[in-house]
Tab-separated table of C-alpha atoms in Angstrom:
chain	number	residue	atom	x	y	z
A	2	UNK	CA	-9.456	193.337	118.540
A	3	UNK	CA	-9.226	190.929	121.616
A	4	UNK	CA	-7.320	192.490	124.698
A	5	UNK	CA	-4.711	189.155	125.502
A	6	UNK	CA	-1.797	189.841	127.071
A	7	UNK	CA	1.500	187.530	127.923
A	8	UNK	CA	1.483	184.045	127.111
A	9	UNK	CA	-1.886	183.919	125.968
A	10	UNK	CA	-1.594	186.275	123.480
A	11	UNK	CA	2.084	184.978	122.431
A	12	UNK	CA	0.159	181.336	121.769
A	13	UNK	CA	-2.580	182.934	120.001
A	14	UNK	CA	-0.141	184.750	118.050
A	15	UNK	CA	1.716	181.177	117.306
A	16	UNK	CA	-1.128	179.544	116.423
A	17	UNK	CA	-2.051	182.005	114.025
A	18	UNK	CA	1.003	182.193	112.162
A	19	UNK	CA	1.398	178.236	112.070
A	20	UNK	CA	-2.128	178.475	110.704
A	21	UNK	CA	-1.043	180.659	107.970
A	22	UNK	CA	1.610	178.954	107.333
A	23	UNK	CA	-0.345	175.697	106.920
A	24	UNK	CA	-2.321	177.524	104.026
A	25	UNK	CA	-0.325	179.909	102.384
A	26	UNK	CA	3.087	178.236	102.481
A	27	UNK	CA	6.621	180.356	103.418
A	28	UNK	CA	6.428	182.428	99.910
A	29	UNK	CA	3.141	184.096	100.992
A	30	UNK	CA	3.743	184.400	104.443
A	31	UNK	CA	3.833	187.515	106.347
A	32	UNK	CA	3.404	188.973	109.870
A	33	UNK	CA	0.900	191.399	108.419
A	34	UNK	CA	-1.782	188.427	108.081
A	35	UNK	CA	-0.553	186.815	111.020
A	36	UNK	CA	-1.682	190.099	113.233
A	37	UNK	CA	-5.011	190.632	111.054
A	38	UNK	CA	-5.886	186.682	111.838
A	39	UNK	CA	-4.836	186.490	115.236
A	40	UNK	CA	-6.933	189.905	115.783
A	41	UNK	CA	-4.073	191.948	116.684
A	42	UNK	CA	-1.952	194.720	115.464
A	43	UNK	CA	1.490	194.451	113.295
A	44	UNK	CA	3.549	196.670	115.989
A	45	UNK	CA	2.504	193.871	118.097
A	46	UNK	CA	4.323	190.867	116.029
A	47	UNK	CA	7.331	193.001	115.297
A	48	UNK	CA	8.252	193.472	119.255
A	49	UNK	CA	8.050	189.805	119.557
A	50	UNK	CA	9.472	189.007	116.049
A	51	UNK	CA	11.616	191.052	114.048
A	52	UNK	CA	11.085	189.156	111.033
A	53	UNK	CA	9.276	186.328	108.835
A	54	UNK	CA	11.847	184.287	109.407
A	55	UNK	CA	12.098	184.278	112.748
A	56	UNK	CA	8.563	183.933	113.291
A	57	UNK	CA	8.377	180.981	111.189
A	58	UNK	CA	10.917	179.534	112.992
A	59	UNK	CA	8.928	179.699	116.216
A	60	UNK	CA	5.792	178.927	114.882
A	61	UNK	CA	7.203	175.548	113.612
A	62	UNK	CA	8.600	175.072	116.986
A	63	UNK	CA	5.315	175.621	118.943
A	64	UNK	CA	3.285	173.270	116.696
A	65	UNK	CA	6.045	170.829	117.634
A	66	UNK	CA	5.546	171.440	120.874
A	67	UNK	CA	1.348	170.918	120.556
A	68	UNK	CA	2.659	167.061	119.529
A	69	UNK	CA	5.076	165.989	121.895
A	70	UNK	CA	4.940	162.299	122.249
A	71	UNK	CA	5.426	160.531	125.666
A	72	UNK	CA	8.449	158.183	124.911
A	73	UNK	CA	6.985	154.300	125.612
A	74	UNK	CA	8.649	151.994	127.970
A	75	UNK	CA	7.082	148.917	126.590
A	76	UNK	CA	10.540	146.981	128.267
A	77	UNK	CA	12.247	146.038	124.535
A	78	UNK	CA	13.538	147.649	121.979
A	79	UNK	CA	11.547	146.924	119.261
A	80	UNK	CA	8.413	147.316	121.162
A	81	UNK	CA	9.186	151.066	122.001
A	82	UNK	CA	10.264	151.610	118.228
A	83	UNK	CA	6.965	150.432	117.071
A	84	UNK	CA	5.400	152.077	119.614
A	85	UNK	CA	6.823	155.670	119.189
A	86	UNK	CA	6.191	155.472	115.393
A	87	UNK	CA	2.564	154.281	115.924
A	88	UNK	CA	2.471	157.471	117.748
A	89	UNK	CA	4.072	159.775	115.599
A	90	UNK	CA	1.778	158.641	113.028
A	91	UNK	CA	-1.129	160.052	114.742
A	92	UNK	CA	0.386	163.260	116.295
A	93	UNK	CA	3.463	164.089	113.984
A	94	UNK	CA	2.721	163.270	110.227
A	95	UNK	CA	0.655	166.344	109.596
A	96	UNK	CA	3.536	168.382	110.723
A	97	UNK	CA	6.205	166.469	108.666
A	98	UNK	CA	4.480	166.976	105.989
A	99	UNK	CA	3.649	170.424	105.639
A	100	UNK	CA	7.038	171.094	106.694
A	101	UNK	CA	8.183	169.677	103.883
A	102	UNK	CA	5.883	171.148	101.278
A	103	UNK	CA	5.763	174.496	102.635
A	104	UNK	CA	9.287	175.800	103.621
A	105	UNK	CA	11.028	175.382	100.679
A	106	UNK	CA	11.173	179.074	100.060
A	107	UNK	CA	12.277	179.203	103.743
A	108	UNK	CA	15.617	176.696	103.712
A	109	UNK	CA	16.511	178.732	100.502
A	110	UNK	CA	16.210	182.273	102.006
A	111	UNK	CA	18.113	181.097	105.194
A	112	UNK	CA	20.401	178.444	103.543
A	113	UNK	CA	19.345	175.928	106.077
A	114	UNK	CA	18.072	172.272	105.504
A	115	UNK	CA	15.838	170.178	107.713
A	116	UNK	CA	17.851	168.609	109.701
A	117	UNK	CA	19.231	171.998	111.048
A	118	UNK	CA	15.650	173.256	111.318
A	119	UNK	CA	15.178	170.220	113.671
A	120	UNK	CA	18.313	171.193	115.999
A	121	UNK	CA	17.144	174.590	116.511
A	122	UNK	CA	13.511	173.273	117.592
A	123	UNK	CA	15.050	170.487	120.015
A	124	UNK	CA	17.600	173.010	121.387
A	125	UNK	CA	19.941	170.853	122.953
A	126	UNK	CA	17.019	168.424	123.934
A	127	UNK	CA	17.673	164.517	124.288
A	128	UNK	CA	15.826	163.032	121.198
A	129	UNK	CA	13.090	160.002	121.665
A	130	UNK	CA	15.577	158.029	119.821
A	131	UNK	CA	18.471	158.539	122.148
A	132	UNK	CA	16.382	158.164	125.277
A	133	UNK	CA	14.970	154.758	123.520
A	134	UNK	CA	18.315	153.620	122.511
A	135	UNK	CA	20.083	154.756	125.817
A	136	UNK	CA	17.091	152.012	127.631
A	137	UNK	CA	18.241	149.574	125.679
A	138	UNK	CA	21.841	149.852	126.470
A	139	UNK	CA	20.782	149.651	129.754
A	140	UNK	CA	18.922	146.428	129.298
A	141	UNK	CA	21.891	145.266	127.691
A	142	UNK	CA	20.195	144.652	124.195
A	143	UNK	CA	22.415	146.862	122.770
A	144	UNK	CA	25.860	147.296	122.783
A	145	UNK	CA	27.210	150.866	123.651
A	146	UNK	CA	30.872	150.164	121.841
A	147	UNK	CA	29.039	149.917	118.527
A	148	UNK	CA	26.849	152.806	118.363
A	149	UNK	CA	27.168	156.240	116.759
A	150	UNK	CA	24.944	159.120	116.027
A	151	UNK	CA	23.555	157.889	112.609
A	152	UNK	CA	22.921	154.460	113.815
A	153	UNK	CA	20.829	156.087	116.842
A	154	UNK	CA	18.373	157.947	114.893
A	155	UNK	CA	18.306	155.420	111.915
A	156	UNK	CA	15.021	153.971	112.402
A	157	UNK	CA	13.598	157.534	112.925
A	158	UNK	CA	15.005	158.571	109.662
A	159	UNK	CA	13.599	155.603	107.633
A	160	UNK	CA	10.153	157.013	108.996
A	161	UNK	CA	10.381	160.438	108.314
A	162	UNK	CA	11.750	159.617	104.872
A	163	UNK	CA	8.680	157.248	103.948
A	164	UNK	CA	6.038	159.786	105.354
A	165	UNK	CA	8.237	162.110	103.018
A	166	UNK	CA	7.637	159.924	99.706
A	167	UNK	CA	4.358	159.217	100.361
A	168	UNK	CA	2.826	162.130	102.324
A	169	UNK	CA	0.690	159.921	104.633
A	170	UNK	CA	1.550	158.434	107.593
A	171	UNK	CA	3.664	154.759	107.676
A	172	UNK	CA	1.630	151.722	107.631
A	173	UNK	CA	1.910	149.090	110.722
A	174	UNK	CA	3.581	146.620	107.647
A	175	UNK	CA	6.202	149.657	106.771
A	176	UNK	CA	6.764	150.370	110.011
A	177	UNK	CA	7.641	146.559	111.129
A	178	UNK	CA	9.770	146.349	107.927
A	179	UNK	CA	11.817	148.995	109.231
A	180	UNK	CA	12.551	148.041	112.888
A	181	UNK	CA	12.423	144.403	112.249
A	182	UNK	CA	14.417	144.375	109.011
A	183	UNK	CA	16.558	147.184	109.225
A	184	UNK	CA	16.785	148.947	112.911
A	185	UNK	CA	17.004	146.085	115.224
A	186	UNK	CA	19.722	143.859	113.272
A	187	UNK	CA	21.825	146.782	113.462
A	188	UNK	CA	21.323	148.230	116.832
A	189	UNK	CA	21.396	144.839	118.433
A	190	UNK	CA	24.560	143.026	116.575
A	191	UNK	CA	28.011	141.961	118.791
A	192	UNK	CA	30.900	143.156	118.574
A	193	UNK	CA	33.477	140.805	117.600
A	194	UNK	CA	35.480	138.698	120.027
A	195	UNK	CA	38.888	140.205	119.734
A	196	UNK	CA	36.814	143.545	119.787
A	197	UNK	CA	35.858	142.778	123.084
A	198	UNK	CA	39.102	141.456	124.369
A	199	UNK	CA	38.011	138.063	124.155
A	200	UNK	CA	39.704	135.091	121.684
A	201	UNK	CA	39.278	135.342	118.059
A	202	UNK	CA	38.423	132.207	115.886
A	203	UNK	CA	40.991	130.521	114.662
């Protein structure tokens, strides 16, 4: 067995866990197999992760952290949305597909769902969607009074849905349809005059 300690050992275990999950799925996933793949002992695993569920959560969070996307700042809401979806195509599509296909048993066993898992991984951090839309508010492209959580995440939810329906990256044409045909018209609409305190049309 390789003699690794601390963060080096933990990273090796998490990478081995993700590899096991990607190859075998949740149903066949075991801490013993992860230990063998990582070249360490089972007690080492259980000192860090009490059970299979906790180990899988940590492995997914680790895989996600290896695919962090720098949030673009193109100067426009449209440019930011398109740029981040194109970046996600290159670095995160495999993660979305893998978790959708491989984790059915996990969601049944834990009584959770993909959205709850995503919230666990984010751990209170602001999402890319929130950052991009907030910048658009500051540029006065978006009226903050019309925003609500589902609208902020709409473009990203549609992107994820496209990936999960096709199990492959989203085409540039589909990305532009999501942004230009759905997200932008809703995000950049203006409140009616009476809602802004102005005179209403007679």
